[in-house]
Coordinates of C-alpha atoms and ligand atoms in Angstrom, one line a residue:
X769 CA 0.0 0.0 0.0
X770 CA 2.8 2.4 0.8
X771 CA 4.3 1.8 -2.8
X772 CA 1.3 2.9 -4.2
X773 CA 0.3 5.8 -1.8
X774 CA 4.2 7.4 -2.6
X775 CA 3.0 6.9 -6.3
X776 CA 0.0 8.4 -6.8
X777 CA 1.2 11.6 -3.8
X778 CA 4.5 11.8 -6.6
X779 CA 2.3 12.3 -9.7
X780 CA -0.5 14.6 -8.3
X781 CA 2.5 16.3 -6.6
X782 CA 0.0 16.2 -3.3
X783 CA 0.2 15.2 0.2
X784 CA -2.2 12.2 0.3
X785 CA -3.4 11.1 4.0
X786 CA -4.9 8.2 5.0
X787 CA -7.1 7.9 8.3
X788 CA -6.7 4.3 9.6
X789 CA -9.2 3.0 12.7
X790 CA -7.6 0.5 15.0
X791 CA -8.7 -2.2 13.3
X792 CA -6.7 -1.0 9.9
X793 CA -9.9 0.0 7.8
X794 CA -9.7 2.9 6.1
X795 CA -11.8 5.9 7.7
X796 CA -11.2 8.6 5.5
X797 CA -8.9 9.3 2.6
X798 CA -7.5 13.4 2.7
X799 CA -5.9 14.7 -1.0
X800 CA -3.8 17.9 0.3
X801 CA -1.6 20.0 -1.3
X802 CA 2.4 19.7 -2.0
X803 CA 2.7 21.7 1.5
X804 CA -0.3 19.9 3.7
X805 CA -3.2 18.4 4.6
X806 CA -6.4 19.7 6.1
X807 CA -7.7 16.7 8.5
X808 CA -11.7 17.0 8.4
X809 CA -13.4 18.0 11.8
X810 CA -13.3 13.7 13.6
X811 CA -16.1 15.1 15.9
X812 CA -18.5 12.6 15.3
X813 CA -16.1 10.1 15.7
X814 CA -16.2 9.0 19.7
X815 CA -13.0 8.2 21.3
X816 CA -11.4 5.2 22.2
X817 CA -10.5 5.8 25.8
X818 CA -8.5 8.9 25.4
X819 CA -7.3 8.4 22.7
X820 CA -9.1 9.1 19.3
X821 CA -8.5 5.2 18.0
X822 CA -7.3 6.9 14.7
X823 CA -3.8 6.9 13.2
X824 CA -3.4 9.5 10.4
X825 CA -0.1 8.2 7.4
X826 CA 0.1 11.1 5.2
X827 CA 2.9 11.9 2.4
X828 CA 5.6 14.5 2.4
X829 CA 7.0 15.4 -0.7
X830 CA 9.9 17.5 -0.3
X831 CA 11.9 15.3 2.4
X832 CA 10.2 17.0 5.9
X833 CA 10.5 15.9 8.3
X834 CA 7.3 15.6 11.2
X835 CA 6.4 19.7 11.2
X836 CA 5.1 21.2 14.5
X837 CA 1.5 21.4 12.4
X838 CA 1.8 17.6 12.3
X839 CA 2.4 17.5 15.8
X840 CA -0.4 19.9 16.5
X841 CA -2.6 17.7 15.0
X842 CA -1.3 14.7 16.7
X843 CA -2.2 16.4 20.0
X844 CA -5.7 18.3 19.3
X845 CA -6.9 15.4 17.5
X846 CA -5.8 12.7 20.3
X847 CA -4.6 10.5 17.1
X848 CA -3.0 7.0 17.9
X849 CA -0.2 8.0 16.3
X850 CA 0.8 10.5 13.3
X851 CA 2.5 8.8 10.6
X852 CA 4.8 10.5 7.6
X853 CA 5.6 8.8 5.1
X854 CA 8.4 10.7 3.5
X855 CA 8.3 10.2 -0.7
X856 CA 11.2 10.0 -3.3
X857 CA 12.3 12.0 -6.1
X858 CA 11.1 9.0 -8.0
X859 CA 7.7 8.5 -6.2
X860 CA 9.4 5.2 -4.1
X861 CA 8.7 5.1 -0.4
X862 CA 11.2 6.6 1.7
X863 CA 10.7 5.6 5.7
X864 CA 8.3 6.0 7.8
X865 CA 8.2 8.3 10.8
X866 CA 6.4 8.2 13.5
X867 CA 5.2 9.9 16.4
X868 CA 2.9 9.3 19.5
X869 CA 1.7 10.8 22.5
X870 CA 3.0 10.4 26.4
X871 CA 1.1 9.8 29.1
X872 CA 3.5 11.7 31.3
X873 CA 5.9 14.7 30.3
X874 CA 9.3 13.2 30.0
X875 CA 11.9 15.4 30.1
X876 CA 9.4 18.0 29.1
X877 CA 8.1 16.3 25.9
X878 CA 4.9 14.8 25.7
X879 CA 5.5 12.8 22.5
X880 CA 8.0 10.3 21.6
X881 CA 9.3 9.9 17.9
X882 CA 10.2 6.4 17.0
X883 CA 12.8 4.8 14.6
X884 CA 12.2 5.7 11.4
X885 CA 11.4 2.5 9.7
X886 CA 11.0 0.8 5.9
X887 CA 7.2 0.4 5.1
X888 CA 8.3 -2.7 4.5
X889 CA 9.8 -3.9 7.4
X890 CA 7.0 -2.2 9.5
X891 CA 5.6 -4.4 12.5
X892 CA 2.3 -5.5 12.3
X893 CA 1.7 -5.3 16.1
X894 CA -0.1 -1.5 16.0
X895 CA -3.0 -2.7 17.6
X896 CA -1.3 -4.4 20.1
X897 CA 1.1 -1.2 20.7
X898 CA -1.9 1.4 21.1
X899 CA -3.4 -0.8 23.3
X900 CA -1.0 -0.9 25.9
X901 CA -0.2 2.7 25.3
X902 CA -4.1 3.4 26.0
X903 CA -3.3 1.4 29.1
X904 CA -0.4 3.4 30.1
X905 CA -2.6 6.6 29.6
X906 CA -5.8 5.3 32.0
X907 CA -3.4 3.4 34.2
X908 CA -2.2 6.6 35.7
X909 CA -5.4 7.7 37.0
X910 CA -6.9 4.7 38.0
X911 CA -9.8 5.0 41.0
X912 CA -10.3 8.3 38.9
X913 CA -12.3 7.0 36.5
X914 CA -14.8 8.9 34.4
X915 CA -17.9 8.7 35.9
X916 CA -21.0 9.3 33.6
X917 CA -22.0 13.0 33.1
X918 CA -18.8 13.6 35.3
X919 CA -17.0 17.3 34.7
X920 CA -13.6 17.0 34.4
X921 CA -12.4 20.8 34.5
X922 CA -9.5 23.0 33.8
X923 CA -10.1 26.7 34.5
X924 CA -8.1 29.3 32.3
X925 CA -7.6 32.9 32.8
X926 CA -6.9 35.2 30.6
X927 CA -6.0 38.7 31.7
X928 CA -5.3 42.5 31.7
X929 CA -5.9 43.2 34.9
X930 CA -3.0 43.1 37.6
X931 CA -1.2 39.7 38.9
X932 CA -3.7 40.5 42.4
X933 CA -6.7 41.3 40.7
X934 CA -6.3 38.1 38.5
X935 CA -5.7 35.5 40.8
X936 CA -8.6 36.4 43.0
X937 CA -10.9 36.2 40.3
X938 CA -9.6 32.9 38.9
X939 CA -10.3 32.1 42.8
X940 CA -13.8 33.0 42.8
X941 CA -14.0 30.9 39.6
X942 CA -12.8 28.4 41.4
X943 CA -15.2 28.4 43.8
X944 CA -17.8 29.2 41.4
X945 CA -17.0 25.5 39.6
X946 CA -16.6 23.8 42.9
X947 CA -20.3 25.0 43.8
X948 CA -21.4 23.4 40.2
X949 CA -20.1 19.7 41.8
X950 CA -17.6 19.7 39.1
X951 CA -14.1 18.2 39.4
X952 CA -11.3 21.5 38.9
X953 CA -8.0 19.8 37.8
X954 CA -5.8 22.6 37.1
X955 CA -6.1 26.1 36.7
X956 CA -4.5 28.1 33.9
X957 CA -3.9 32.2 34.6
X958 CA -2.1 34.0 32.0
X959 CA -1.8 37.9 31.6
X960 CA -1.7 40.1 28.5
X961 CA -1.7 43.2 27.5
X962 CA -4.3 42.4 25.1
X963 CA -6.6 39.0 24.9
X964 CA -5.8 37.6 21.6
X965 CA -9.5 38.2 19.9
X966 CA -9.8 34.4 18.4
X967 CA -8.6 32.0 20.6
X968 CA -8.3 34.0 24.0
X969 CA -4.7 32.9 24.7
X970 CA -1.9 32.3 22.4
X971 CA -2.0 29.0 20.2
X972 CA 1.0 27.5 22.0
X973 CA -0.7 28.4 25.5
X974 CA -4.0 26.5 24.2
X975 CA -1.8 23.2 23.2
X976 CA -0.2 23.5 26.6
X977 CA -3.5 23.1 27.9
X978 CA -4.5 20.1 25.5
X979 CA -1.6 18.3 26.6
X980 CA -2.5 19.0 30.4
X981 CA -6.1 18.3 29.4
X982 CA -4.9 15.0 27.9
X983 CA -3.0 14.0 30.9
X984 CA -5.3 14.4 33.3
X985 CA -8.3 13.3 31.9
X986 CA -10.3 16.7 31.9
X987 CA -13.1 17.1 29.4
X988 CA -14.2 20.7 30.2
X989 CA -12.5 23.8 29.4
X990 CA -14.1 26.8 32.1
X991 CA -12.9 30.2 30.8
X992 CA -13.0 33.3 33.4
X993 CA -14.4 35.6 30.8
X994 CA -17.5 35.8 28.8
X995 CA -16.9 34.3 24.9
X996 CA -18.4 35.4 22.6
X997 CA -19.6 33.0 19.3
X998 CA -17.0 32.7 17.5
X999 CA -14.6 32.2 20.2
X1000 CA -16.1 29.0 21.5
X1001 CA -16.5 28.1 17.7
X1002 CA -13.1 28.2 17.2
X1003 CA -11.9 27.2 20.6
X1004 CA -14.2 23.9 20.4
X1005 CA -13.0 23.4 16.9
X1006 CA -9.8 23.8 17.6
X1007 CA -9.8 21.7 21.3
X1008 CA -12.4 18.8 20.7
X1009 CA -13.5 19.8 24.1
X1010 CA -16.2 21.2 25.5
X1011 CA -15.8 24.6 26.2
X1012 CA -18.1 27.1 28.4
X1013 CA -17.6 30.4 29.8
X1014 CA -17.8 32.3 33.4
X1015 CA -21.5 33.0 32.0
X1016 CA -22.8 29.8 31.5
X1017 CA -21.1 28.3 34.7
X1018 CA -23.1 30.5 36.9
X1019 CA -25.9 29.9 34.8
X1020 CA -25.9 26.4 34.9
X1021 CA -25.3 26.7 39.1
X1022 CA -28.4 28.9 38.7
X1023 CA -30.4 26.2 37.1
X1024 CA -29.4 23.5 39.5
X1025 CA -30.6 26.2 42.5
X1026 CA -33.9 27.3 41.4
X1027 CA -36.7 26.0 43.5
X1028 CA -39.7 28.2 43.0
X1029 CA -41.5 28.4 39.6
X1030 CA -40.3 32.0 39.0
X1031 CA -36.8 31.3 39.2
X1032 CA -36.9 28.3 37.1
X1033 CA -38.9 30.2 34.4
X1034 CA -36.5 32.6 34.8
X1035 CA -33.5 31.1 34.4
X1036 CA -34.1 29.1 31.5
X1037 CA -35.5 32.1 30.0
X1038 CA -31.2 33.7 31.0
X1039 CA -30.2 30.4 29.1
X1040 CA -32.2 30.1 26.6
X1041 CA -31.1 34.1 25.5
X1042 CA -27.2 33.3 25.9
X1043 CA -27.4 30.3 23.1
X1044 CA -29.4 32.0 20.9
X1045 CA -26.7 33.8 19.2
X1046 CA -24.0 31.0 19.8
X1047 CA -26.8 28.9 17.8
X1048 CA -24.8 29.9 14.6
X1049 CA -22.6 27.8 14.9
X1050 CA -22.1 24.6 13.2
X1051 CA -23.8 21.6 14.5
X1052 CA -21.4 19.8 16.1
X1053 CA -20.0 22.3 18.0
X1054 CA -23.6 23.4 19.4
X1055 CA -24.3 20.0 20.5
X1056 CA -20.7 20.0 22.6
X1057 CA -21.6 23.2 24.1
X1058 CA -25.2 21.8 25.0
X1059 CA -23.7 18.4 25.8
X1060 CA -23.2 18.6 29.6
X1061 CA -23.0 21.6 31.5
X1062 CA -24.8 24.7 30.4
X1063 CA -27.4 22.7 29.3
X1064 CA -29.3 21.5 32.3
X1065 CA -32.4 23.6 32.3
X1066 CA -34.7 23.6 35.5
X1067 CA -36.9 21.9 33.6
X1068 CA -36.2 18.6 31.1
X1069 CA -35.9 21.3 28.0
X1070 CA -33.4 20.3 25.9
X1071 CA -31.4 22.2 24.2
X1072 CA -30.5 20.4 21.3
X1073 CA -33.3 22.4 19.3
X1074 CA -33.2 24.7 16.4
X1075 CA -33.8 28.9 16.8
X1076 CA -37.2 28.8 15.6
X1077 CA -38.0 26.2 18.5
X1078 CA -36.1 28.0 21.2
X1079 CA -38.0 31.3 20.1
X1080 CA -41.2 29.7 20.1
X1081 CA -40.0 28.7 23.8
X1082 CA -39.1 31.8 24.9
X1083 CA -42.1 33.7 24.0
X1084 CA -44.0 30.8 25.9
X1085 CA -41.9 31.7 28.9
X1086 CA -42.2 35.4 28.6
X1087 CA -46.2 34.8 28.6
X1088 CA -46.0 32.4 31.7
X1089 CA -43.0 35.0 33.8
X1090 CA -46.2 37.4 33.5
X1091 CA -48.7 35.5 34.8
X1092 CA -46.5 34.3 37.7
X1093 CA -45.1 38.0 38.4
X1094 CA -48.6 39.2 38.5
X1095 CA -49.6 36.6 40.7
X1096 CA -46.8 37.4 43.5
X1097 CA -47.6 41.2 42.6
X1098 CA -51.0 40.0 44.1
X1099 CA -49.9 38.2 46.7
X1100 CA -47.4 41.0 47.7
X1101 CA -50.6 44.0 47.6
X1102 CA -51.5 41.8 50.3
X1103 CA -48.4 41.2 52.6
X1104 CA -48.5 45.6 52.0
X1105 CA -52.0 45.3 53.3
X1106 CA -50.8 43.8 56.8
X1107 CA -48.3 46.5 56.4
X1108 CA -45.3 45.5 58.0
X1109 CA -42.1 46.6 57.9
X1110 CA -39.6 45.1 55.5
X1111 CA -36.0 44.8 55.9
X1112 CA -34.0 43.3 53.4
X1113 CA -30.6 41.3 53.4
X1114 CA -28.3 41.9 50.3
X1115 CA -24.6 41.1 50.0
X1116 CA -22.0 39.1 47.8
X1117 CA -22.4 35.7 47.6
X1118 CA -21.7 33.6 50.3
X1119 CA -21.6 36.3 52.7
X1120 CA -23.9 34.9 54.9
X1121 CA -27.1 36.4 54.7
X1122 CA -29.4 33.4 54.9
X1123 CA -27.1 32.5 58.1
X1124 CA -28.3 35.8 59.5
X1125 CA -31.9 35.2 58.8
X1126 CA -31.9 32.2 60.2
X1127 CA -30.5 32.5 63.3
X1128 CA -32.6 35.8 63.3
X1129 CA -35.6 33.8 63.0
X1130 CA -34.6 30.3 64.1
X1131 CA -35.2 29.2 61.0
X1132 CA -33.8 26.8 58.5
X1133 CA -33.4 27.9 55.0
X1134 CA -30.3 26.8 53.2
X1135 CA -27.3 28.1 54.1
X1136 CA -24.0 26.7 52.8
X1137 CA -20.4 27.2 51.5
X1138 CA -21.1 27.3 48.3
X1139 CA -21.7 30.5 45.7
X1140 CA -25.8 31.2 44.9
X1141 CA -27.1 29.1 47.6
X1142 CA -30.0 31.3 47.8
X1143 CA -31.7 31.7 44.4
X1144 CA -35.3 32.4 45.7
X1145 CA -36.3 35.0 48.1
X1146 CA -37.6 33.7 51.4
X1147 CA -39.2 36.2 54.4
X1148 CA -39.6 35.5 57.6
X1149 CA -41.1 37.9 60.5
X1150 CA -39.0 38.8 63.0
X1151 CA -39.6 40.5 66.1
X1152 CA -37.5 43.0 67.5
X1153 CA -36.5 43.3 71.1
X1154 CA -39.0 46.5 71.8
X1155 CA -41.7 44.9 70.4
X1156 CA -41.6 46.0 66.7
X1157 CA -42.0 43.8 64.1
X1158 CA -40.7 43.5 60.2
X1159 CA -40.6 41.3 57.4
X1160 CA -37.0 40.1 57.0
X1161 CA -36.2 39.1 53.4
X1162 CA -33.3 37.3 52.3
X1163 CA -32.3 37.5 48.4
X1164 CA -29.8 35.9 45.9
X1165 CA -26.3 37.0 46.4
X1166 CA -24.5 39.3 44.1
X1167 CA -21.4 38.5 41.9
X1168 CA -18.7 40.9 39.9
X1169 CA -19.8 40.6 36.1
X1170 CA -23.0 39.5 36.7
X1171 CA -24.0 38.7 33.2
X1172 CA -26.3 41.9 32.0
X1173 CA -29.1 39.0 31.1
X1174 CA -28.8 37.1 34.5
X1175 CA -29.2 40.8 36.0
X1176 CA -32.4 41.3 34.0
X1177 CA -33.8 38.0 34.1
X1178 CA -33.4 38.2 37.9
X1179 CA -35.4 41.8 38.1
X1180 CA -38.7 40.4 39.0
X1181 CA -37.5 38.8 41.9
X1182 CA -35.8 41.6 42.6
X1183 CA -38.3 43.7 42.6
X1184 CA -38.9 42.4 46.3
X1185 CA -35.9 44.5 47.1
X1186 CA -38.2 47.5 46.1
X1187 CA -40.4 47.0 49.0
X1188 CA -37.4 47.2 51.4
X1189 CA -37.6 50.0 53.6
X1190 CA -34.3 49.6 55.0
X1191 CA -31.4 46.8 53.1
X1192 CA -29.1 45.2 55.2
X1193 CA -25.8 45.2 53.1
X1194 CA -24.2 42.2 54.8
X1195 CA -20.6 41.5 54.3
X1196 CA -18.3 38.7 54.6
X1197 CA -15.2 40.4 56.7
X1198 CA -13.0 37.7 56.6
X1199 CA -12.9 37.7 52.4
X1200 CA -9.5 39.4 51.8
X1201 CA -11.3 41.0 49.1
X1202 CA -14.1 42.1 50.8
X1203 CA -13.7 45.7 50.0
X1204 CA -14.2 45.0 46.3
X1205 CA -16.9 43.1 47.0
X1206 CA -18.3 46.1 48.7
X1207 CA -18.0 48.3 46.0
X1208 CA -19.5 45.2 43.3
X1209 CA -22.7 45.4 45.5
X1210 CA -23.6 49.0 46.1
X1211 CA -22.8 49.4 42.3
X1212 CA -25.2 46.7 41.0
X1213 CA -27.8 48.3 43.9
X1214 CA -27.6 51.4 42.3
X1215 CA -27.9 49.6 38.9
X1216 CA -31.0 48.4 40.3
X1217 CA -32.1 51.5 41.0
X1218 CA -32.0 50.6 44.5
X1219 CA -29.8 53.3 45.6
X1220 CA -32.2 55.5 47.4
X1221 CA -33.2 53.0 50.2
X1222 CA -31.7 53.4 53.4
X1223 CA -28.8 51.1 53.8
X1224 CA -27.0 50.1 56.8
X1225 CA -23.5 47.9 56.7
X1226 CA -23.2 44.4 58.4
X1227 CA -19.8 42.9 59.0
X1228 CA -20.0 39.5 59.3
X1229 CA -17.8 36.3 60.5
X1230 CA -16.2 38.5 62.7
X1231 CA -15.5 35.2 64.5
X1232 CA -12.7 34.5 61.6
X1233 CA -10.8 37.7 62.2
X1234 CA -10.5 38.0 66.1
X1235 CA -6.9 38.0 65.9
X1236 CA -6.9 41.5 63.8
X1237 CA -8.6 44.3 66.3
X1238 CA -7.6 47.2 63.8
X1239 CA -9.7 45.9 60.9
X1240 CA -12.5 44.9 63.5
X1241 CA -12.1 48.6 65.2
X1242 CA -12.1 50.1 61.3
X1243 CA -15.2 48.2 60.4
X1244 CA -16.8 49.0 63.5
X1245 CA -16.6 52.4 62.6
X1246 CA -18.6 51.4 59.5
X1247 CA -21.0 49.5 60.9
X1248 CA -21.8 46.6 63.0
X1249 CA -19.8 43.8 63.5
X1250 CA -21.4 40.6 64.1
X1251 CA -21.1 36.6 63.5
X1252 CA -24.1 35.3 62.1
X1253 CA -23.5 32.0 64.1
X1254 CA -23.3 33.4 67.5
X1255 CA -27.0 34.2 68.3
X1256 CA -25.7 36.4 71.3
X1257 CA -23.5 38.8 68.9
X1258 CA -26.7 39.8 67.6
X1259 CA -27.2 42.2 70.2
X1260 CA -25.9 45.0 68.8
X1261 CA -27.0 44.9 65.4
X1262 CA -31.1 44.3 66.4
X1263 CA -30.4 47.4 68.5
X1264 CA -29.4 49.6 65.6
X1265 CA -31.5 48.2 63.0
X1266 CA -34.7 48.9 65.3
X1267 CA -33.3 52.4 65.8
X1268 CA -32.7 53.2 61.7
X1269 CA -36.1 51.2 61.2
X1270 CA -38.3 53.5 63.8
X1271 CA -36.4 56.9 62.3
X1272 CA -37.5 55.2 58.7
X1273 CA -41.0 55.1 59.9
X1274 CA -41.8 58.3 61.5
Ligands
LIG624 N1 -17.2 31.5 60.5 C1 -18.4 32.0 60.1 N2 -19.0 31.5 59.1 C2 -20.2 32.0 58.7 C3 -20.8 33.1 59.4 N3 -21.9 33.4 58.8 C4 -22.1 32.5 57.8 N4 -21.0 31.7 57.7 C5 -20.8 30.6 56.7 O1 -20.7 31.1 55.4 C6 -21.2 30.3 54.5 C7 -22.2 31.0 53.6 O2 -23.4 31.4 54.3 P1 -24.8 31.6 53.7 O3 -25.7 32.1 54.8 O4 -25.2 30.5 52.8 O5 -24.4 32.9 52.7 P2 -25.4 33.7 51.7 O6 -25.0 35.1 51.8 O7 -26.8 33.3 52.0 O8 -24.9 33.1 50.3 P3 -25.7 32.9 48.9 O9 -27.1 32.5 49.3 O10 -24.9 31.9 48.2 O11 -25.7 34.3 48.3 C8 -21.9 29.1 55.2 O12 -21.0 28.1 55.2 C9 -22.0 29.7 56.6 O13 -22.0 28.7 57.6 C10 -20.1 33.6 60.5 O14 -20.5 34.5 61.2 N5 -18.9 33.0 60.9
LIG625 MG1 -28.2 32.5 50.9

C-alpha cells in the first residue's frame, strides 16, 4: 500500500493522507496540497478511551520531516499516532516516521518519535502497541475513573488586569465551579496586555493546555471571561472539548438552584437568551456546548433544538414569567395590606445572609459554603427586642460581572428588594477582598435602582478575624460587626436596626 500511496502523492504532486481505525480500515482518505493536509473536523467520531482510535499516514513530498503542524494535529486530534511517510524524487517510499503521545511529560516532551522504519519492514503489532499505550494513559489515573456525566475541569484565565486582581478572580471561579459539583483539575492564569481576539490565549498556551487536558483526563474547558460565538466556535473546533464560559457556569449553578416556579422560568429564559446567538454555529460544535453543563435547564428542556423552537420557547416563557409576576404582585398588595415593615438582606455571595436570617428567626433555609445558595427570596417575621415587628427578606447574592441577562432576568425577583424599607448590606469580613466586593454590591444596587433606600452595613464572620482588632475597630466604625452563628452577637445589630427602622417610619 505504501508503494502505491508514494506513487500516486508523486504524480498529483499532493500530500495524500490516510485515516486508519484500529482495526486497519480505512476511515477517511485526505488529497492535500504539495505543502499539507487539512484533517476533516473527527467530531463525530467518539473516542477510544483517550485516545481518538485513529492513526493519520500522510505523504511528504519534499523530504520533511514531522512539522510542529503535524504535531499539532497529533495532539488536538488525540490521534493514535501520526505517521509521515516521506516520498522519493522518484515516487518510491522513503521511511516512515512516527510519532505518538505520552502519558507523562518526560523530560518535558509529551510525544515520543520512533525509529524511522521501511514500510516494508514495519511491524504488524499496531494494535497491540496502542493498546498498551491506551493502558499506560488510563493506568495513571486509575480509581479516577470517568464517571457518567462527570465534569472533568481546567479553569483558564486570561487577563489585563493586575497579577492580584487576576488571581482572586480565577479564585472565585474556582469556587464558582466547585459549587457546580464539578471536578477542577488545574487552573491556567495567563496575563496580557491584550486578549488575543480568536482564541483568547496564544496558540502555543492552548496546546499546553491540550496536553494538560490530555493528561489528566479533563473534558471541560471553564474560561474566566464571557466568549463570545466565534470564540467558542473556534476554541471547540480547535480543542475537541467542550468549552463554556464564566456566563454559563453560573448559569448552569443557577439552574441547578432554582426551586420556585419564577426562578426556574426565569432562568431558562437567562439560558435560553445566551445560546441564541452562539446557535450559529455549526452543529457539532452546538451539541458539545449543550452536551453537559450549560445545558441542564430547570426543567427537562433540551437544548439540542433549532432557533425557531427556542424562540417559540421563549415567547412561551415570557407569557407564563407574567402571569407568575402578576400573581406574587398579588400576593405581595396583600403582605403591604398587613403593612409590616420590611428589611431586606443583600450582599455578595456567600456572605452569609441566609445564616443571619436564620438564626434571626430560628429558622432553616439553606445556608451553605457554596456561591448562589439562595436563588429564591424567602421572608420571615422577626420580632425586634422593643416589640416592633418587620418582614426580613433574604435574596440571591450578588457577583462581579454578573451577566447583563442574569441581571435582567433576575429583576422580578428583585423587585422584592423595592419594597425594602431599610437593606441590610451584609458583608463577609473575613474575604480578603471584601472591600471590592463592597464596592461590586452598592454598584449593581444602584444599577437596580436601588440606591435611594436606606442602607446600613453588616460585617460578618467577625468570628474569623478575632486575631486582627484594627480591621474589626475600622469596620466597627462602619457599621456593626457581628457573627451570624453566635445568636448572642446579635445584640448590637437588632439594636441599631430597630433604631434606623423606627427613624424610617416616622
Ligand atoms: N465562621 C463563620 N461562618 C459563617 C458566618 N456566617 C455565615 N457563615 C458561613 O458562610 C457560608 C455562607 O453562608 P450563607 O448564609 O449560605 O451565605 P449567603 O450570603 O446566604 O450566600 P448565597 O445564598 O450563596 O448568596 C456558610 O458556610 C455559613 O456557615 C459567621 O458569622 N462566621
Ligand atoms: Mg443564601
Amino acid at each position: 500500500m505504501a508503494r502505491g500511496l508514494c506513487q500516486l502523492s508523486a504524480e498529483l504532486n499532493r500530500q495524500i493522507g490516510i485515516l486508519l481505525q484500529r482495526s486497519g480500515k480505512v476511515e477517511a482518505v485526505i488529497v492535500g496540497d504539495f505543502k499539507g493536509i487539512l484533517i476533516p473536523t473527527l467530531s463525530h467520531i467518539r473516542s477510544r478511551g483517550r485516545l481518538k482510535g485513529l492513526r493519520l499516514v500522510h505523504t511528504h513530498l519534499a523530504g520533511e520531516d514531522i512539522s510542529d503542524e503535524d504535531l499539532m494535529d497529533l495532539l488536538f486530534l488525540r490521534l493514535d499516532m501520526l505517521s509521515v511517510l516521506k516520498v522519493t524524487d522518484d515516487g518510491l517510499p522513503e521511511r516512515l516516521y512516527s510519532v505518538h503521545l505520552l502519558p507523562d511529560s518526560r523530560d518535558g516532551k509529551n510525544w515520543e518519535f520512533l525509529p524511522p522504519v521501511h514500510p516494508a519492514n514495519q511491524e504488524d503489532s499496531f494494535e497491540e502497541f496502542i493498546h498498551a499505550l491506551e493502558h499506560e494513559f488510563t493506568r495513571k489515573d486509575q480509581g479516577t475513573v470517568l464517571e457518567k456525566g462527570e465534569d472533568r475541569a481546567i479553569l483558564v484565565s486570561v487577563s489585563t488586569e493586575s497579577r492580584m486582581q487576576a488571581e482572586e478572580s480565577l479564585a472565585e471561579l474556582v469556587e464558582l465551579a466547585l459549587s457546580d459539583d464539578i471536578i477542577v483539575l488545574h487552573t491556567v492564569l495567563q496575563r496580557r496586555r491584550k486578549v488575543n481576539p480568536r482564541f483568547i490565549l496564544g496558540k502555543g498556551k492552548l496546546a499546553d493546555i491540550m496536553i494538560q487536558a490530555l493528561q489528566l483526563n479533563a473534558n471541560l474547558l471553564i474560561f474566566n471571561q464571557e466568549l463570545n460565538p466565534s470564540q467558542i466556535r473556534s476554541i471547540t473546533d480547535y480543542s475537541e472539548m467542550r468549552v463554556i464560559d464564566r456566563t454559563q457556569l453560573i448559569l448552569d449553578i443557577f439552574a441547578h438552584r432554582a426551586l420556585s416556579r419564577e426562578g426556574k422560568l426565569q432562568v431558562e429564559m437567562a439560558q435560553l437568551k445566551y445560546m441564541l446567538p452562539r446557535l450559529s454555529s455549526r452543529d457539532d460544535a452546538l451539541s458539545r456546548l449543550t452536551g453537559g453543563i450549560g445545558a441542564r435547564g430547570p426543567g427537562e428542556t433540551k437544548l439540542e433544538i433549532d432557533r425557531r423552537r427556542i424562540n417559540d420557547r421563549l415567547a412561551r416563557l415570557t407569557r407564563e414569567l407574567k402571569k407568575v409576576s402578576k400573581e406574587r404582585y398579588q400576593r405581595r398588595s396583600r403582605r403591604r395590606k398587613k403593612e409590616l415593615p420590611v428589611l431586606s438582606l443583600v450582599g455578595y455571595t456567600n456572605a452569609g445572609k441566609s445564616t443571619l436570617l436564620n438564626t434571626l428567626t430560628k429558622s432553616k433555609i439553606v445556608a451553605e459554603d457554596k456561591l448562589f445558595a439562595t436563588l429564591d427570596p424567602t421572608s420571615r417575621r422577626l420580632r425586634f427586642p422593643q416589640d416592633m415587628e418587620v418582614l426580613l427578606t433574604d435574596t440571591v447574592g450578588f457577583i462581579r460581572h454578573l451577566p447583563a441577562d442574569l441581571l435582567q432576568a433576575f429583576s422580578a425577583t428583585l423587585e422584592e428588594l423595592e419594597e425594602a424599607d431599610l437593606l441590610v448590606h451584609v458583608i463577609d469580613v473575613s474575604n480578603p477582598v471584601f472591600r471590592e466586593q463592597m464596592l461590586v454590591v452598592e454598584d449593581l444596587l444602584r444599577k437596580l435602582d436601588l440606591g435611594a433606600i436606606p442602607c446600613m452595613k453588616v460585617f460578618n464572620k467577625v468570628d474569623r478575624i478575632a486575631d486582627n482588632g484594627r480591621l474589626l475597630a475600622d469596620v466597627e466604625r462602619e457599621g456593626v460587626a457581628i457573627s451570624a452563628l453566635d445568636a448572642k452577637s446579635l445584640t448590637p445589630f437588632l439594636q441599631r436596626a430597630q433604631q434606623v427602622m423606627g427613624k424610617i417610619l416616622h
